[in-house]
Coordinates of C-alpha atoms and ligand atoms in Angstrom, one line a residue:
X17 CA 32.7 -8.7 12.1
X18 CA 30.7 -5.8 10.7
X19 CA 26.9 -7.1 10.1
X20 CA 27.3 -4.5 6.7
X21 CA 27.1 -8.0 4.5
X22 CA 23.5 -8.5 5.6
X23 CA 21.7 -5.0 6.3
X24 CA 19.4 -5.2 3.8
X25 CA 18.2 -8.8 5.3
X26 CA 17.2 -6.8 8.7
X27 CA 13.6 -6.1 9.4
X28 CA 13.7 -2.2 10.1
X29 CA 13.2 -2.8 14.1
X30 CA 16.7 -5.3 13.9
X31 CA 18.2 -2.5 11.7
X32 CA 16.8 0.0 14.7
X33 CA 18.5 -2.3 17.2
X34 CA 22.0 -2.8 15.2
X35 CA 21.9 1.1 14.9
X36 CA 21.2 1.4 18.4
X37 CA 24.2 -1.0 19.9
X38 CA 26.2 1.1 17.2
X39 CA 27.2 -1.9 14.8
X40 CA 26.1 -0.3 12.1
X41 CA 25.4 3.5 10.9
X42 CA 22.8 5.1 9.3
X43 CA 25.4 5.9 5.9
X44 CA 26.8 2.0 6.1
X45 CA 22.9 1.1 5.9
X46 CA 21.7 3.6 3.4
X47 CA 24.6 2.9 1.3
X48 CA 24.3 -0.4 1.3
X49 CA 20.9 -0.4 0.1
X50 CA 21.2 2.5 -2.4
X51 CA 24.2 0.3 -4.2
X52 CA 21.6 -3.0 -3.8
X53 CA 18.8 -0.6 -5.3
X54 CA 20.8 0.3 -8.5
X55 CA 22.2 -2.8 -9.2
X56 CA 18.8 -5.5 -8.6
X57 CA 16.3 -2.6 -9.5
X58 CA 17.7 -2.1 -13.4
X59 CA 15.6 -5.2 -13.7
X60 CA 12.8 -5.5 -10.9
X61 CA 11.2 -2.1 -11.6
X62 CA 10.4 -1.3 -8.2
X63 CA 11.5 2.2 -8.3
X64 CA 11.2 5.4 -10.3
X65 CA 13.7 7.5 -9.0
X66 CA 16.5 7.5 -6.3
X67 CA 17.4 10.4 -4.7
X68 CA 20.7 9.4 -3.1
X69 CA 22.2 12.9 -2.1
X70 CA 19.1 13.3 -0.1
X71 CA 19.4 9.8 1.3
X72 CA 22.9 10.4 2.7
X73 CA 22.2 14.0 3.8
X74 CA 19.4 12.2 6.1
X75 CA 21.7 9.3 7.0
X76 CA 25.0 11.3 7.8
X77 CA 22.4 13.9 10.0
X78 CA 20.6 11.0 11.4
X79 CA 24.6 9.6 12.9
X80 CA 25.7 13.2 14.2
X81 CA 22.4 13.1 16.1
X82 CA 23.0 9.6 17.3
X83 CA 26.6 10.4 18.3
X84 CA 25.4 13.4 20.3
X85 CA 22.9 11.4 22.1
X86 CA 19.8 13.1 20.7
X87 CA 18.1 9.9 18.2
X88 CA 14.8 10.4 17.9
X89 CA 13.4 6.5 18.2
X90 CA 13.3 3.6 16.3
X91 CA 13.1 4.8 12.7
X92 CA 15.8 7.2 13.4
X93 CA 18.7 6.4 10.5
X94 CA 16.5 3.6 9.2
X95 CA 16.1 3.7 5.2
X96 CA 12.7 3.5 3.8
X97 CA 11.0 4.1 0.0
X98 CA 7.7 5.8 -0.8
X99 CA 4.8 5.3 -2.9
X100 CA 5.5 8.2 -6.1
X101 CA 1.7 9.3 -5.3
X102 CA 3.0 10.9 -2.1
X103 CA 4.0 14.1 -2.0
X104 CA 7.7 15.4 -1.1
X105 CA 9.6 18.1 -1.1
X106 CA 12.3 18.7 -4.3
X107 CA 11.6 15.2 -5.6
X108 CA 9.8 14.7 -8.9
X109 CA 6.3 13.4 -8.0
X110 CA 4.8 11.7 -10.7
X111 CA 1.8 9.5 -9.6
X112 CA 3.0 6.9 -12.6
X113 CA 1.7 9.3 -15.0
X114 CA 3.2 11.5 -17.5
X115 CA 0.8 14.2 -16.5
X116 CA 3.1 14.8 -13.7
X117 CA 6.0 14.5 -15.2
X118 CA 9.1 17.0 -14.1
X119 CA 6.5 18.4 -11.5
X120 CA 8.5 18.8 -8.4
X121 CA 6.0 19.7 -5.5
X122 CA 7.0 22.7 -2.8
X123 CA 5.9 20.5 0.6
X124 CA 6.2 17.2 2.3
X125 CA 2.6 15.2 2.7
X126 CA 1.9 14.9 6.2
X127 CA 2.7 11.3 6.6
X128 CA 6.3 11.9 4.8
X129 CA 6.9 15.1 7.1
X130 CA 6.2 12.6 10.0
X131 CA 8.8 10.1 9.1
X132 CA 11.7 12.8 8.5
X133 CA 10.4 13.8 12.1
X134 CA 11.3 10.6 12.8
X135 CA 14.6 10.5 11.5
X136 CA 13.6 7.8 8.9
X137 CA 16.2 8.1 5.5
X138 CA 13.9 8.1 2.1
X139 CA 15.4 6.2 -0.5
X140 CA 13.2 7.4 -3.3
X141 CA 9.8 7.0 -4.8
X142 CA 8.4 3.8 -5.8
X143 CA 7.1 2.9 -9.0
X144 CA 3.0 2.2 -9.2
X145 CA -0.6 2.2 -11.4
X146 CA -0.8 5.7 -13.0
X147 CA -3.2 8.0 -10.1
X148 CA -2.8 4.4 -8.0
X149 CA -5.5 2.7 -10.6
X150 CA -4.5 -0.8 -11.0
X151 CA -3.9 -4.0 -9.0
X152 CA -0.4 -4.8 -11.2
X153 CA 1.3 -1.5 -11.6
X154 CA 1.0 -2.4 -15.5
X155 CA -0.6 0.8 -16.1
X156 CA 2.9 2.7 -15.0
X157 CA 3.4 5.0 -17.5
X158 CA 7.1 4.9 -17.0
X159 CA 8.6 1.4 -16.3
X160 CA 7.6 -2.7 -15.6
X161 CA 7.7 -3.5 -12.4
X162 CA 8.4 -7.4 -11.8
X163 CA 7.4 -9.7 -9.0
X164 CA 10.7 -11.0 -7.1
X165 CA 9.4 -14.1 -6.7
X166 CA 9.1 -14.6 -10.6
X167 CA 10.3 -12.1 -12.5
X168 CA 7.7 -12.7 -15.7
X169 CA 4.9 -12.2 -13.5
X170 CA 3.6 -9.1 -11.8
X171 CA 4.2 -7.6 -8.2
X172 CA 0.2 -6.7 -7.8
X173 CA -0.7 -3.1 -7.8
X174 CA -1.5 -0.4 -7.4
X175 CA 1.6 -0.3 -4.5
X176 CA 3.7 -2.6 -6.5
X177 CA 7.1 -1.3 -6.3
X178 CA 6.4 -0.9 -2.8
X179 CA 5.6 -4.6 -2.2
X180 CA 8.3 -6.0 -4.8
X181 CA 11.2 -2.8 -3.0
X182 CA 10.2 -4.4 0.2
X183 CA 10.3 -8.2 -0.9
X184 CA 13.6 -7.9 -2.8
X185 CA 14.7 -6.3 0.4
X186 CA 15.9 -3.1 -1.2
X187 CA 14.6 -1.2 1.8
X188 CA 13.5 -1.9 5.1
X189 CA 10.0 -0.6 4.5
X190 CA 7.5 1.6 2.4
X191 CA 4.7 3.6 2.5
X192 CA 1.9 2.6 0.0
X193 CA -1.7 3.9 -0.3
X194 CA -4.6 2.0 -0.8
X195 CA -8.2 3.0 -2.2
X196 CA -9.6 -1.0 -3.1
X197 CA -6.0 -3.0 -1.8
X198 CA -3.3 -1.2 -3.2
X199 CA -1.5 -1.8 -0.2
X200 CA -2.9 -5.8 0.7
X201 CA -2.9 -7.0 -2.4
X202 CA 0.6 -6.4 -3.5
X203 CA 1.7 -7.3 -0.7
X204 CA -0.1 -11.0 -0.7
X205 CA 1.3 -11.3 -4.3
X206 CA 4.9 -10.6 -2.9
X207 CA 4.8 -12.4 -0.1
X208 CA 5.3 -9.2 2.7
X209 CA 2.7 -7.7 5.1
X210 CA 1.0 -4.4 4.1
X211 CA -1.2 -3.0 6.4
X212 CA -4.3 -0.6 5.1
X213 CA -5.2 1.8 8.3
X214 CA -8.6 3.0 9.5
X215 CA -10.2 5.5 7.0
X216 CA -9.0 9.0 9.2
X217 CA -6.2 6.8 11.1
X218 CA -3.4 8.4 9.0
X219 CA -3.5 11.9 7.4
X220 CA -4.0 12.3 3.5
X221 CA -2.7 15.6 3.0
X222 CA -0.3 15.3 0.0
X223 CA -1.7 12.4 -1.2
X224 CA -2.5 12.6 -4.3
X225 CA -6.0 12.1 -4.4
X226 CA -7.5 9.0 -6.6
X227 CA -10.8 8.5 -4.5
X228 CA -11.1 10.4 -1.4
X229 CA -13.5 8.9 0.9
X230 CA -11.7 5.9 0.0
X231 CA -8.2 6.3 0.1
X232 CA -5.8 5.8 3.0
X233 CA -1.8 6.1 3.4
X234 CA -0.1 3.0 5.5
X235 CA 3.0 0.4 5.5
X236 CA 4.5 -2.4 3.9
X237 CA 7.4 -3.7 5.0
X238 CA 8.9 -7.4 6.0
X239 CA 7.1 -8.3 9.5
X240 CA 4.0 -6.7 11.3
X241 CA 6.0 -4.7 13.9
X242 CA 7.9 -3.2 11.6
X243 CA 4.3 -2.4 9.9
X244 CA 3.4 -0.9 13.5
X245 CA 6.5 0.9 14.1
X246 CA 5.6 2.7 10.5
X247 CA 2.0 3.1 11.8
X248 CA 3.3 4.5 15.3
X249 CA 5.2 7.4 12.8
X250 CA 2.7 8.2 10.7
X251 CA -1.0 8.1 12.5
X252 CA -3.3 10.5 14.1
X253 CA -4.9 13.7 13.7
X254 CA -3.6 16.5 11.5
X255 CA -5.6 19.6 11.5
X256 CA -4.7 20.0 7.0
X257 CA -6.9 17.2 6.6
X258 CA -10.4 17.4 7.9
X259 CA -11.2 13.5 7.2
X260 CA -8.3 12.7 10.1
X261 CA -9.6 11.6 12.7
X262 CA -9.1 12.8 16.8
X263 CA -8.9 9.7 18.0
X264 CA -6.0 9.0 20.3
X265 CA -3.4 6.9 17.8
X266 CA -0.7 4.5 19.1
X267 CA 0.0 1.3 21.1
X268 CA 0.6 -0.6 17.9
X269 CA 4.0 -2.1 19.0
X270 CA 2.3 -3.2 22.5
X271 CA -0.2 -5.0 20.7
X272 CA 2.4 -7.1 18.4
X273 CA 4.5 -7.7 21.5
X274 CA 1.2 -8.8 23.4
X275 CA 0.0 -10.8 19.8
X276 CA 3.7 -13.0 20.3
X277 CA 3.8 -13.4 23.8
X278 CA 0.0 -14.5 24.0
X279 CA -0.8 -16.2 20.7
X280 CA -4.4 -16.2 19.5
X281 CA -6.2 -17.8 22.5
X282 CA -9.1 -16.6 23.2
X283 CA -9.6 -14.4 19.8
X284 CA -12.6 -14.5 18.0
X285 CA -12.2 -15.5 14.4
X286 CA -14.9 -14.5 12.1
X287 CA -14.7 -16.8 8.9
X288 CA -17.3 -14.9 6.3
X289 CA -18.9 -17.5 4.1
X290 CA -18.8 -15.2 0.6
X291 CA -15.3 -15.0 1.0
X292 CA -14.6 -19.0 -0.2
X293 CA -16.9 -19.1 -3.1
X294 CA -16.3 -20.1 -6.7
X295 CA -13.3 -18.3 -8.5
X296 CA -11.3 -18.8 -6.1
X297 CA -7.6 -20.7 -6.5
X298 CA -7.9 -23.8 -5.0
X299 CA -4.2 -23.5 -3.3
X300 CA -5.0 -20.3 -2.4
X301 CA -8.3 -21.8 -0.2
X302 CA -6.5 -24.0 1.4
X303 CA -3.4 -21.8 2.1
X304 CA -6.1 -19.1 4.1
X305 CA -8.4 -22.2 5.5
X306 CA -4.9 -23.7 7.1
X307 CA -4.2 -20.7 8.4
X308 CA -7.5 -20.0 9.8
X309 CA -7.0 -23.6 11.5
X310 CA -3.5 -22.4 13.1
X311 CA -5.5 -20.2 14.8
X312 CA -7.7 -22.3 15.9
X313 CA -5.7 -24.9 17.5
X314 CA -3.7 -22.4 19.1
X315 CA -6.9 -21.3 20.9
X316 CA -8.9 -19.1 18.5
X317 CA -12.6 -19.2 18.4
X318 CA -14.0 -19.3 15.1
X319 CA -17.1 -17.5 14.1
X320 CA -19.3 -18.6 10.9
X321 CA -20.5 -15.5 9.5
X322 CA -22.7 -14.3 6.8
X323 CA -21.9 -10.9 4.8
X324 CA -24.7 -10.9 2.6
X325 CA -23.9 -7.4 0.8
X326 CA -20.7 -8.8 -0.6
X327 CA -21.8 -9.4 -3.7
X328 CA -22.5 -5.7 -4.3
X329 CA -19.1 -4.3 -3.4
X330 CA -17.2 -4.7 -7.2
X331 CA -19.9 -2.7 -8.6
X332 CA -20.1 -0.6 -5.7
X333 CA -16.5 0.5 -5.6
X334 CA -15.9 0.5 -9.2
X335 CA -19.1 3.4 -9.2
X336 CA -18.0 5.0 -5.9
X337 CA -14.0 5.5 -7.2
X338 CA -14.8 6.5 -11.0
X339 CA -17.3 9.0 -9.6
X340 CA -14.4 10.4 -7.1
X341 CA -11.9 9.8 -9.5
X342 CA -13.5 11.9 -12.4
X343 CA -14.0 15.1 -9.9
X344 CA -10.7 15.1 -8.5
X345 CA -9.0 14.4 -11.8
X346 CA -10.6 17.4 -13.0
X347 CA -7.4 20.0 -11.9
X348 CA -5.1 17.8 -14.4
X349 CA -6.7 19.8 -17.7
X350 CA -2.9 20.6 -19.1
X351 CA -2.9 24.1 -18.4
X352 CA -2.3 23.2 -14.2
X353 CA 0.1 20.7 -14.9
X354 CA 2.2 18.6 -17.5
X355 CA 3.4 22.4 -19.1
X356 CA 7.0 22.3 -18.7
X357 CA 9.0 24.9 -18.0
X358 CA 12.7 24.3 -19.7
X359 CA 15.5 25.4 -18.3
X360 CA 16.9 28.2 -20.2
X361 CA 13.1 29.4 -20.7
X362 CA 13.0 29.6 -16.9
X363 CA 16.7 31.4 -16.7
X364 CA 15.1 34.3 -18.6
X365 CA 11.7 34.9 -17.1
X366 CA 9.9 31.7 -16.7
X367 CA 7.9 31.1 -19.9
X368 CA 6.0 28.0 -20.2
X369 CA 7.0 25.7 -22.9
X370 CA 4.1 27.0 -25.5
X371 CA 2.6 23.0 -25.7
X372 CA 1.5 21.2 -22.8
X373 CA 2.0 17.8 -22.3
X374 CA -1.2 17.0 -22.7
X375 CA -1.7 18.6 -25.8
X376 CA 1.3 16.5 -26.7
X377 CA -0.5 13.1 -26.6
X378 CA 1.4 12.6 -23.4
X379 CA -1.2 12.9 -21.0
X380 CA -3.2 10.4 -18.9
X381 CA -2.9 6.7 -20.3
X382 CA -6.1 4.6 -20.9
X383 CA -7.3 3.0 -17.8
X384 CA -7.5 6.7 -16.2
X385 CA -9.1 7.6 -19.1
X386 CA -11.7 4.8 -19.1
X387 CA -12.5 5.7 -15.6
X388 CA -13.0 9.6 -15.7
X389 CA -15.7 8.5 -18.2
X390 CA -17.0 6.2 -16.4
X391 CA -17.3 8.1 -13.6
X392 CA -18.0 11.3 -15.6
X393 CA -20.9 9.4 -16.8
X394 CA -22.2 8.3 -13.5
X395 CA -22.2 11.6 -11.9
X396 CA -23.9 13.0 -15.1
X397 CA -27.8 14.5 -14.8
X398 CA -30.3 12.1 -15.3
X399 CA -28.6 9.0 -14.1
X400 CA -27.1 10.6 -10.7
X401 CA -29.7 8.3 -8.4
X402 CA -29.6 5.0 -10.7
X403 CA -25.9 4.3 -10.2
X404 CA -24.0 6.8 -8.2
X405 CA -26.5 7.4 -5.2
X406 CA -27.8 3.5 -5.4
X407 CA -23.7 3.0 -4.6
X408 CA -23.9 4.2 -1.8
X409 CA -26.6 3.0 -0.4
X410 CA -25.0 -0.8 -0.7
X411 CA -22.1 1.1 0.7
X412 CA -23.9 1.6 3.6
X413 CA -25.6 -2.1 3.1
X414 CA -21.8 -3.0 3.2
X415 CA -20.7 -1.1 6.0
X416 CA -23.9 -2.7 8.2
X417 CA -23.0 -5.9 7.7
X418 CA -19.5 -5.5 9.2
X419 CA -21.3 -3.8 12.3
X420 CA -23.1 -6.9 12.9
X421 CA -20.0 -8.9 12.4
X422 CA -17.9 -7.1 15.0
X423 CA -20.5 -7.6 17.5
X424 CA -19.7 -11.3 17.1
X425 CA -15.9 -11.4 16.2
X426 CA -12.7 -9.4 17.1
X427 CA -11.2 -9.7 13.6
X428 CA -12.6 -11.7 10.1
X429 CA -9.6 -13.4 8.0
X430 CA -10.5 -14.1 4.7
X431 CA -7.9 -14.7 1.8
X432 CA -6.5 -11.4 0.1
X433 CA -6.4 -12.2 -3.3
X434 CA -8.3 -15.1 -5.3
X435 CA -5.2 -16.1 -7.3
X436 CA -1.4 -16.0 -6.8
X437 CA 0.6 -13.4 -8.8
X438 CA -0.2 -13.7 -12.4
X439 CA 1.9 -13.0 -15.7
X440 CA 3.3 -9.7 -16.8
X441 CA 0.3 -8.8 -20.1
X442 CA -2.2 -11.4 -18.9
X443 CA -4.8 -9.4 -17.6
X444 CA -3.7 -6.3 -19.3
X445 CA -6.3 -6.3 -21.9
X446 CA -9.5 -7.0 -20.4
X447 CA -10.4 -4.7 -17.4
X448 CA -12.8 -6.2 -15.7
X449 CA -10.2 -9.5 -15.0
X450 CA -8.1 -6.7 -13.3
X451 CA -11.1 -5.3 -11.3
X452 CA -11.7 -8.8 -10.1
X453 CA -8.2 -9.2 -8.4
X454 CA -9.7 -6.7 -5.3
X455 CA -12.9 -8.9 -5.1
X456 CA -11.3 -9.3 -1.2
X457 CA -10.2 -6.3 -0.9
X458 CA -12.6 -3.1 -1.7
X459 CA -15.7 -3.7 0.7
X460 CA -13.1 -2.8 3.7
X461 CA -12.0 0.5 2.0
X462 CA -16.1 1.1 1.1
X463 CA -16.5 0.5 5.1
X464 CA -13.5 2.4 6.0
X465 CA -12.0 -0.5 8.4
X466 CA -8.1 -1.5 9.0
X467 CA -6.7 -4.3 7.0
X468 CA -3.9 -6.2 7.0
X469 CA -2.0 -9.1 4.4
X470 CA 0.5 -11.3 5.9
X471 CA 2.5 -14.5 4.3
X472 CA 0.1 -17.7 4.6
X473 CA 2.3 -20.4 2.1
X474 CA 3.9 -20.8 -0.9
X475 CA 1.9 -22.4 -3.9
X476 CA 3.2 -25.2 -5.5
X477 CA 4.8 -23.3 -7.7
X478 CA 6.4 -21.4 -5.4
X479 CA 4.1 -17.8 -5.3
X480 CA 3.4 -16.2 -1.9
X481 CA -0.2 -16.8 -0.8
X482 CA -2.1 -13.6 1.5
X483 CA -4.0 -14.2 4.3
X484 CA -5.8 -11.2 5.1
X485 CA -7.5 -10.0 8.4
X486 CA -10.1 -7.5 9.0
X487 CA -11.0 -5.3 12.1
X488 CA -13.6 -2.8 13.6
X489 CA -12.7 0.9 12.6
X490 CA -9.7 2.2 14.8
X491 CA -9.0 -1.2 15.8
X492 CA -5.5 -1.5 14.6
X493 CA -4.5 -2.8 18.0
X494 CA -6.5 -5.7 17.8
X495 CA -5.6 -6.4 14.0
X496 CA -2.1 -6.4 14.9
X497 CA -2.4 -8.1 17.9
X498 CA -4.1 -11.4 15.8
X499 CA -1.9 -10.6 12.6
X500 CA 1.7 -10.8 15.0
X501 CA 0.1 -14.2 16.7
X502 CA -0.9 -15.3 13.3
X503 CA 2.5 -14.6 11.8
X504 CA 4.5 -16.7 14.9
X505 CA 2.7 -19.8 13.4
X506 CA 2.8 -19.0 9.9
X507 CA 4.4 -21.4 7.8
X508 CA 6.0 -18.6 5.8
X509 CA 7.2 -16.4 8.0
X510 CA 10.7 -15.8 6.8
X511 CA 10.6 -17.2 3.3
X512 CA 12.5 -15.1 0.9
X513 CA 12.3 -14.7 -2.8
X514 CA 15.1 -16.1 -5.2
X515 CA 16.0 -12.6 -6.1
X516 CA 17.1 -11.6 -3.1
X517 CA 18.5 -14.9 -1.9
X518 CA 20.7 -15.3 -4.9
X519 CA 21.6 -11.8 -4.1
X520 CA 25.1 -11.4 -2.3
X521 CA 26.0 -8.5 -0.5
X522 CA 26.5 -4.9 -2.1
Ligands
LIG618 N1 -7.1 -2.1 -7.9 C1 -8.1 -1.2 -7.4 C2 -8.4 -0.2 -8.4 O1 -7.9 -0.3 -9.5 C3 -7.6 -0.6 -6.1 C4 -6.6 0.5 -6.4 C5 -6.1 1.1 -5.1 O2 -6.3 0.6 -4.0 N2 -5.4 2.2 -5.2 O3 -9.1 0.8 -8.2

């Protein structure tokens, strides 16, 4: 019997394997999940656009090369979504603002040239926060994206429809971005694993640039090797961005295979105190302090530790990003971009549509707004060295105190998120609620290590609960190695949302 009735249930290294055996093709699969995609994603949200000629171009090329004996790896054939903030060749790239609407960019960002390289089949572009400013991709300006688990709630942000494509298995994987836990938190809130790489791990050419010295490009997908197969594609040094880094990249899939076949004996576990304080969810504690047990009766050490600076990270970050924000923000002034070109215009010579966009009322929305101010306003004369330049000393503060922690531990786990996925409007109104959800999250983007979120329990109302693990910088391998042992013992490893169990086939 054909496996076709359950493709879009395989983890993208068991749709790898079903290619490669040759009981499935790269079409049946892509087909499959395009048909899922435009049937469960009229009311999910989780994408902004599909491009299905593309998809099957890349599919049908991806089988003649398979056929001739020339695939190029695992990815080869396999379908996967991207984050709309990355950039890609012919397809509208929008950022989840209006700004950008209709803009269709000339070139591929490095990491999306890598996985065509790779063979990998891209669905389409996933919805997200406008400029990747959120943490519930409410602040879309084009569509709600839901939570699979409970539609009525949201899927986290600012990856969203990343984390809720991935969940509601309408591909086998994504790429996300995170700048404060774009790519962990969503993920905790829909119950997949996102992994944030090393600051310089993975190129950010043609990412459209929120915060620079903050932002990284990396995975989400259903399991933590097919988060490393993703990671194997996409990392290492690229001469178009000068923040990549040299350092050799790759061995990720050795160090899951190693994680499984070892388990977490002998690991040291670094528990930081300020990450169980006040605020947080009670089911959420004792989700992340069961798992951190796991791993200690399968042989981890744990490591009481103290990162003092914590408490200056929110404020840090929310400075630091604004600050970034407002300069690189700067280029979208409505003459650049958001002028529209119609078609018979550009038929006779290329005039520009006489109003822009912006001049339209159609520009940015207010949460990027809000924050070029506030940034504008930090970077502004006269109050330069009492909030931006103080930000980056308790950067620095920040980034000590993880020194001194690696020293003592291979990898910290702390919870990813205080609370489970919240309601659709509930935190929509007061901005400094949302800023709270990446409490967890933004002091490993302000030191620039690898993160990862991974399934830790269901609460009691049946919400996926994070448990997120830190490493040293470049240390994917070992923050793999933990997060695949980890995810052998997991209690919810292989739970699926009621959207895409009640789902049949295509
Ligand atoms: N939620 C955080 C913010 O709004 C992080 C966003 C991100 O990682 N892109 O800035």
């Amino acid at each position: 019997m054909s496996p076709v009735d359950g493709l879009h249930r395989e983890s993208a290294l068991g749709l790898a394997r079903l290619l490669a055996e040759g009981r499935t093709s790269s079409e049946e699969a892509t087909r499959h999940c395009l048909a899922r995609a435009e049937r469960v994603d009229r009311e999910l949200g989780a994408f902004l656009a599909l491009d299905p000629e593309g998809a099957l171009a890349a599919a049908r090329a991806s089988d003649a090369r398979r056929r001739a004996g020339e695939a190029r790896g695992p990815l080869d054939g396999v379908p996967l979504a991207l984050k709309d903030n990355l950039v890609c060749a012919g397809l509208a790239t929008t950022a989840g603002s209006r700004i950008l609407e209709g803009w269709r960019p000339p070139y591929d960002a490095t990491a999306v040239a890598r996985l065509r390289a790779a063979g990998a089949v891209l669905l389409g572009k996933l919805n997200l926060d406008e400029f990747a400013m959120g943490s519930s991709t409410e602040s879309s300006a084009y569509r709600v994206c839901r939570n699979p688990w409970d539609l009525a709630r949201v899927p986290g942000g600012s990856s969203g429809g990343a984390a809720a494509a991935v969940a509601a298995e309408l591909c086998a994987g994504a790429l996300g971005t995170d700048t404060g836990g774009s790519i962990r938190q969503p993920a905790s809130l829909c119950g997949v694993v996102g992994l944030k790489p090393s600051y310089g791990r993975v190129s950010r050419y043609g990412l459209i640039a929120f915060a620079s010295s903050l932002d990284q490009i990396g995975p989400l997908a259903r399991t933590t090797a097919d988060c490393a197969l993703l990671l194997e594609a996409i990392a290492g040094h690229d001469p178009r961005d000068a923040t990549s880094l040299e350092a050799p990249a790759g061995g990720y899939l050795e160090a899951c295979a190693r994680g499984r076949a070892e388990g977490p004996r002998g690991l040291r576990v670094g528990v930081p105190r300020e990450y169980f304080v006040a605020g947080i969810d009670p089911e959420v504690e004792a989700a992340v302090r069961g798992a951190i047990a796991a791993l200690a009766a399968e042989g981890a050490e744990l490591v009481e530790l103290s990162l003092p600076h914590t408490r200056f990270a929110v404020a840090a970050y929310y400075l630091i990003c604004t600050a970034e924000a407002s300069s690189n923000l700067a280029r979208y002034d409505g003459v650049r971009y958001g002028l529209r070109v119609s078609p018979e215009a550009a038929g006779a010579g290329g005039e520009l549509e006489a109003m822009s966009a912006a001049s339209r009322g159609r520009g940015f929305g207010p949460e990027v707004k809000r924050r070029i101010m506030l940034g504008t306003f930090a970077l502004s004369a006269g109050y330069y060295d009492a909030y931006y330049a103080r930000a980056q000393r308790a950067r620095t503060l920040i980034r000590r105190d993880f020194e001194a922690a690696f020293a003592r531990c291979d990898v910290i786990a702390t919870p990813t998120s205080p609370i489970p996925a919240f309601a659709l409007g509930e935190k929509q109104g007061d901005p400094l609620q949302m800023y709270l959800a990446d409490i967890y999250t933004i002091s490993c983007n302000l030191a620039g290590l690898p993160g990862i979120s991974l399934p830790c329990g269901l609460s009691a109302g049946g919400l996926p609960i994070g448990l997120q693990l830190l490493a040293a910088p470049l240390d994917e391998p070992q923050l793999l190695r933990a997060a695949a042992a980890y995810e052998a013992l997991s209690p919810a490893t292989g739970l699926r949302p009621p959207l895409a169990s009640a789902e049949g086939a295509a």
